[in-house]
GROMACS .gro file of C-alpha atoms in nm:
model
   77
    1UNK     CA    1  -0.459   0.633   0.380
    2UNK     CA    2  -0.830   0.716   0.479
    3UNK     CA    3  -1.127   0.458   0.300
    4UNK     CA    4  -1.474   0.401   0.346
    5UNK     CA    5  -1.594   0.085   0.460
    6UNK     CA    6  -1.713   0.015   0.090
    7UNK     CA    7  -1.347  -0.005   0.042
    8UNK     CA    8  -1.166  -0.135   0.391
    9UNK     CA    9  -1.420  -0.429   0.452
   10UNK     CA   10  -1.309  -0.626   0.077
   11UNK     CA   11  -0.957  -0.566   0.199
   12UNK     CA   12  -0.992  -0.663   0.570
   13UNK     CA   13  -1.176  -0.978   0.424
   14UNK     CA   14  -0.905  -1.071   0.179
   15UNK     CA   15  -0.590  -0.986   0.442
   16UNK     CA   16  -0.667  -0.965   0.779
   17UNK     CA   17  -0.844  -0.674   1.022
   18UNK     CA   18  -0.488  -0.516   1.064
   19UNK     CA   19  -0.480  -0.398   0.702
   20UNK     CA   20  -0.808  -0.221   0.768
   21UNK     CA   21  -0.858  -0.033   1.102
   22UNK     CA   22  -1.004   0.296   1.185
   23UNK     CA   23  -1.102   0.448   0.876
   24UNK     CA   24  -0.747   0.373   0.690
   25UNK     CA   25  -0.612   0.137   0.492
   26UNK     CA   26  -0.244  -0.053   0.485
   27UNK     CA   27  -0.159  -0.116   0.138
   28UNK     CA   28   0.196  -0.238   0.232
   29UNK     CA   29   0.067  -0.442   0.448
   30UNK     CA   30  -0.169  -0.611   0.235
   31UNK     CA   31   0.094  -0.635  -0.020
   32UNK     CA   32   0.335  -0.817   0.222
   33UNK     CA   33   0.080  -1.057   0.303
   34UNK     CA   34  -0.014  -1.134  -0.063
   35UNK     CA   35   0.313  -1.207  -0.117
   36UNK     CA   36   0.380  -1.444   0.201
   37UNK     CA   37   0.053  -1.642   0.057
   38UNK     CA   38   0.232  -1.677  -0.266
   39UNK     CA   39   0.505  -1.849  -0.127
   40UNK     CA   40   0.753  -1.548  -0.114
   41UNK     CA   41   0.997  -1.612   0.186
   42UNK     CA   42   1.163  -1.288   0.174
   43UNK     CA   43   1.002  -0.968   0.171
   44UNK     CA   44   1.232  -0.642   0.157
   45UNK     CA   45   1.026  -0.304   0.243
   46UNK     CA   46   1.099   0.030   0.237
   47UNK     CA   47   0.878   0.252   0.466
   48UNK     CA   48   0.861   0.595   0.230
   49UNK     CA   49   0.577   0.801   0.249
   50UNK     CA   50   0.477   0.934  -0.044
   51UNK     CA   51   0.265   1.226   0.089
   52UNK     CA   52   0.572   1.299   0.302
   53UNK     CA   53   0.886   1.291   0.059
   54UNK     CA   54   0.754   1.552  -0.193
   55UNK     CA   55   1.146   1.539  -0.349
   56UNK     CA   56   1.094   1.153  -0.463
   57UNK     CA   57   0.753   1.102  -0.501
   58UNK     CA   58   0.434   1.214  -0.717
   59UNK     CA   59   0.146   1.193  -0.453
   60UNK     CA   60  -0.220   1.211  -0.601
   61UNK     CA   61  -0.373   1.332  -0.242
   62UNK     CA   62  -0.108   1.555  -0.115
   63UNK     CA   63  -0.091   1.767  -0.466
   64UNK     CA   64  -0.499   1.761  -0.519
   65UNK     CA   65  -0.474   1.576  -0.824
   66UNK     CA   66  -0.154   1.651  -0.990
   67UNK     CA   67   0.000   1.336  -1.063
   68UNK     CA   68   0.281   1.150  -1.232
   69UNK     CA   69   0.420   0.809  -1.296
   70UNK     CA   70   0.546   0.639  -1.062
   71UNK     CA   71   0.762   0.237  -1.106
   72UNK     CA   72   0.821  -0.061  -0.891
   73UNK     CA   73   1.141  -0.321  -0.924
   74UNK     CA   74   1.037  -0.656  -0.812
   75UNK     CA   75   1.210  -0.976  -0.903
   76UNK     CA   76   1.248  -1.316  -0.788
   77UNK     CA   77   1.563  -1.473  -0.729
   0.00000   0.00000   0.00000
């Protein structure tokens, strides 16, 4: 999603330029690579918009400001 540079430079600093180019920001991405530095060997991700899929997902941006709760499963095995 769309950042300032007050926000995409700490991120681009911490992970790399490709989770910071042109104005947007790749929090998956960022994520993934968080993850691979904390030893994690296998990464599953599921590519879901949340502005896009309405039907599954509460999306701050998309509905102006009306939110919800959203959770995330992670374990490791």
């Amino acid at each position: 999603y769309e950042v300032g540079p007050e926000v995409a430079e700490p991120f681009r600093s911490a992970f790399g330029a490709g989770v910071a180019r042109d104005g947007s920001l790749d929090l998956p991405a960022a994520a993934e690579r968080a993850l691979a530095a904390a030893g994690c060997e296998r990464i599953e991700r599921v590519d879901l918009c949340t502005a896009c899929h309405p039907q599954l997902f509460f999306s701050h941006r998309r509905d102006r400001g009306h939110t919800g709760r959203q959770g995330v499963l992670a374990a490791v095995v």
